[in-house]
């Protein structure tokens, strides 16, 4: 009886759409798909430039930074600068490179983030700009 039970549990896990990690920082295992985990309201938790924590500087310029990734494959991003200028953009998003990158496209231009971690309430991404490597650690607001 225990062999049958073990077989049933293993089969259920394999057939339930379990998502395993492709990302450097994990998670190694999730019951939610990558698409489901990506769709959230994301705010900045920490920011690193070439490995140095620049969170305070980033927060002083990018006030109220918010990235909304919707299940309709659209997104919005907004913040207010340190001189009270509102920035907002909207466009479409998708996974690229075997779901290891997030691509964002809009009328102002396209860009791509390498995904380091994609958990229910954590999205860590990395990108290159002007010879520096930036890492954004975002926190999800919707559990």
mmCIF file of C-alpha atoms in Angstrom:
data_model
loop_
_atom_site.group_PDB
_atom_site.id
_atom_site.type_symbol
_atom_site.label_atom_id
_atom_site.label_comp_id
_atom_site.label_asym_id
_atom_site.label_seq_id
_atom_site.Cartn_x
_atom_site.Cartn_y
_atom_site.Cartn_z
ATOM 1 C CA UNK A 1 0.000 0.000 0.000
ATOM 2 C CA UNK A 2 2.796 2.452 0.816
ATOM 3 C CA UNK A 3 4.341 1.989 -2.679
ATOM 4 C CA UNK A 4 1.032 2.906 -4.283
ATOM 5 C CA UNK A 5 0.728 5.959 -2.017
ATOM 6 C CA UNK A 6 4.299 7.060 -2.838
ATOM 7 C CA UNK A 7 3.672 6.616 -6.565
ATOM 8 C CA UNK A 8 0.460 8.687 -6.351
ATOM 9 C CA UNK A 9 2.192 11.533 -4.501
ATOM 10 C CA UNK A 10 5.092 11.626 -6.978
ATOM 11 C CA UNK A 11 2.703 11.524 -9.942
ATOM 12 C CA UNK A 12 0.586 14.311 -8.478
ATOM 13 C CA UNK A 13 3.625 16.539 -7.982
ATOM 14 C CA UNK A 14 4.895 15.886 -11.510
ATOM 15 C CA UNK A 15 1.543 16.523 -13.135
ATOM 16 C CA UNK A 16 0.526 19.569 -11.103
ATOM 17 C CA UNK A 17 2.591 22.070 -13.041
ATOM 18 C CA UNK A 18 5.262 22.479 -10.407
ATOM 19 C CA UNK A 19 7.838 25.040 -11.410
ATOM 20 C CA UNK A 20 11.523 24.450 -10.721
ATOM 21 C CA UNK A 21 14.193 27.131 -10.619
ATOM 22 C CA UNK A 22 16.144 28.544 -13.522
ATOM 23 C CA UNK A 23 17.349 31.505 -11.514
ATOM 24 C CA UNK A 24 20.657 32.033 -9.711
ATOM 25 C CA UNK A 25 18.983 33.080 -6.468
ATOM 26 C CA UNK A 26 16.041 30.661 -6.631
ATOM 27 C CA UNK A 27 13.629 29.607 -5.497
ATOM 28 C CA UNK A 28 14.467 25.977 -6.203
ATOM 29 C CA UNK A 29 10.837 24.892 -6.092
ATOM 30 C CA UNK A 30 7.460 26.631 -6.421
ATOM 31 C CA UNK A 31 3.865 25.502 -6.801
ATOM 32 C CA UNK A 32 3.112 28.698 -8.767
ATOM 33 C CA UNK A 33 4.175 29.136 -12.381
ATOM 34 C CA UNK A 34 6.766 31.745 -13.345
ATOM 35 C CA UNK A 35 3.998 33.721 -15.059
ATOM 36 C CA UNK A 36 1.870 33.735 -11.881
ATOM 37 C CA UNK A 37 4.841 34.799 -9.746
ATOM 38 C CA UNK A 38 5.778 37.626 -12.131
ATOM 39 C CA UNK A 39 2.295 39.188 -12.087
ATOM 40 C CA UNK A 40 2.261 41.495 -9.079
ATOM 41 C CA UNK A 41 2.686 45.074 -7.914
ATOM 42 C CA UNK A 42 6.428 45.492 -7.311
ATOM 43 C CA UNK A 43 8.204 48.165 -5.258
ATOM 44 C CA UNK A 44 11.918 48.690 -4.641
ATOM 45 C CA UNK A 45 13.413 46.951 -1.633
ATOM 46 C CA UNK A 46 17.145 47.335 -2.403
ATOM 47 C CA UNK A 47 19.311 48.536 -5.287
ATOM 48 C CA UNK A 48 22.941 47.662 -5.975
ATOM 49 C CA UNK A 49 25.363 49.223 -8.471
ATOM 50 C CA UNK A 50 28.414 47.067 -9.178
ATOM 51 C CA UNK A 51 27.783 45.257 -5.884
ATOM 52 C CA UNK A 52 27.481 48.433 -3.767
ATOM 53 C CA UNK A 53 24.206 49.225 -2.011
ATOM 54 C CA UNK A 54 22.802 52.453 -3.480
ATOM 55 C CA UNK A 55 19.253 52.002 -2.147
ATOM 56 C CA UNK A 56 19.148 55.365 -0.342
ATOM 57 C CA UNK A 57 20.340 57.317 -3.396
ATOM 58 C CA UNK A 58 17.960 55.435 -5.669
ATOM 59 C CA UNK A 59 15.004 56.048 -3.327
ATOM 60 C CA UNK A 60 15.747 59.771 -3.134
ATOM 61 C CA UNK A 61 15.507 60.120 -6.922
ATOM 62 C CA UNK A 62 12.975 57.396 -7.815
ATOM 63 C CA UNK A 63 10.310 58.167 -5.226
ATOM 64 C CA UNK A 64 7.302 55.855 -5.035
ATOM 65 C CA UNK A 65 8.770 53.575 -7.706
ATOM 66 C CA UNK A 66 6.182 50.996 -8.703
ATOM 67 C CA UNK A 67 6.173 48.322 -11.394
ATOM 68 C CA UNK A 68 2.821 46.658 -12.100
ATOM 69 C CA UNK A 69 3.045 43.452 -14.114
ATOM 70 C CA UNK A 70 -0.391 42.281 -15.225
ATOM 71 C CA UNK A 71 -1.601 38.858 -16.358
ATOM 72 C CA UNK A 72 -2.759 40.491 -19.610
ATOM 73 C CA UNK A 73 0.959 40.705 -20.564
ATOM 74 C CA UNK A 74 0.901 44.456 -20.073
ATOM 75 C CA UNK A 75 2.713 46.541 -17.483
ATOM 76 C CA UNK A 76 2.905 50.023 -16.036
ATOM 77 C CA UNK A 77 5.845 51.628 -14.279
ATOM 78 C CA UNK A 78 5.858 54.942 -12.440
ATOM 79 C CA UNK A 79 7.779 57.084 -9.990
ATOM 80 C CA UNK A 80 8.223 60.708 -9.009
ATOM 81 C CA UNK A 81 11.682 62.262 -9.347
ATOM 82 C CA UNK A 82 13.372 64.237 -6.579
ATOM 83 C CA UNK A 83 12.164 67.437 -8.299
ATOM 84 C CA UNK A 84 8.527 66.295 -8.344
ATOM 85 C CA UNK A 85 8.380 65.230 -11.986
ATOM 86 C CA UNK A 86 6.048 62.281 -12.529
ATOM 87 C CA UNK A 87 7.365 59.569 -14.825
ATOM 88 C CA UNK A 88 5.139 56.821 -16.100
ATOM 89 C CA UNK A 89 5.282 54.284 -18.862
ATOM 90 C CA UNK A 90 3.086 51.477 -20.105
ATOM 91 C CA UNK A 91 3.617 48.682 -22.535
ATOM 92 C CA UNK A 92 3.803 44.940 -22.947
ATOM 93 C CA UNK A 93 6.001 42.384 -21.253
ATOM 94 C CA UNK A 94 7.077 38.812 -21.868
ATOM 95 C CA UNK A 95 9.621 36.256 -20.782
ATOM 96 C CA UNK A 96 12.589 35.744 -23.103
ATOM 97 C CA UNK A 97 15.622 33.479 -23.249
ATOM 98 C CA UNK A 98 13.878 30.384 -21.801
ATOM 99 C CA UNK A 99 12.128 32.491 -19.143
ATOM 100 C CA UNK A 100 15.418 33.759 -17.695
ATOM 101 C CA UNK A 101 14.782 37.365 -18.730
ATOM 102 C CA UNK A 102 11.915 39.853 -18.601
ATOM 103 C CA UNK A 103 11.428 41.945 -21.734
ATOM 104 C CA UNK A 104 9.511 45.232 -21.559
ATOM 105 C CA UNK A 105 8.410 47.041 -24.696
ATOM 106 C CA UNK A 106 6.804 50.461 -25.061
ATOM 107 C CA UNK A 107 6.798 53.470 -27.371
ATOM 108 C CA UNK A 108 9.843 54.994 -25.588
ATOM 109 C CA UNK A 109 12.002 51.933 -26.170
ATOM 110 C CA UNK A 110 12.555 48.341 -25.209
ATOM 111 C CA UNK A 111 14.677 46.869 -22.432
ATOM 112 C CA UNK A 112 15.363 43.568 -20.785
ATOM 113 C CA UNK A 113 16.199 42.459 -17.248
ATOM 114 C CA UNK A 114 17.997 39.234 -16.343
ATOM 115 C CA UNK A 115 15.999 37.457 -13.616
ATOM 116 C CA UNK A 116 18.073 36.454 -10.593
ATOM 117 C CA UNK A 117 15.193 35.506 -8.286
ATOM 118 C CA UNK A 118 11.467 35.151 -8.920
ATOM 119 C CA UNK A 119 9.505 34.138 -5.836
ATOM 120 C CA UNK A 120 5.929 34.943 -4.825
ATOM 121 C CA UNK A 121 6.942 38.223 -3.178
ATOM 122 C CA UNK A 122 10.485 38.733 -4.465
ATOM 123 C CA UNK A 123 11.724 39.723 -7.896
ATOM 124 C CA UNK A 124 15.458 40.338 -8.255
ATOM 125 C CA UNK A 125 16.641 41.518 -11.651
ATOM 126 C CA UNK A 126 19.912 42.700 -13.126
ATOM 127 C CA UNK A 127 20.776 44.934 -16.059
ATOM 128 C CA UNK A 128 23.759 46.752 -17.541
ATOM 129 C CA UNK A 129 23.841 50.496 -18.068
ATOM 130 C CA UNK A 130 26.778 52.770 -18.956
ATOM 131 C CA UNK A 131 29.321 50.069 -18.070
ATOM 132 C CA UNK A 132 27.814 49.356 -14.657
ATOM 133 C CA UNK A 133 25.769 46.396 -13.443
ATOM 134 C CA UNK A 134 22.611 47.233 -11.515
ATOM 135 C CA UNK A 135 20.600 44.832 -9.417
ATOM 136 C CA UNK A 136 17.059 45.733 -8.380
ATOM 137 C CA UNK A 137 15.526 43.734 -5.547
ATOM 138 C CA UNK A 138 11.793 44.286 -5.712
ATOM 139 C CA UNK A 139 9.158 43.319 -3.153
ATOM 140 C CA UNK A 140 5.683 42.184 -4.195
ATOM 141 C CA UNK A 141 2.681 43.816 -2.548
ATOM 142 C CA UNK A 142 0.070 41.178 -3.450
ATOM 143 C CA UNK A 143 0.557 37.788 -1.715
#
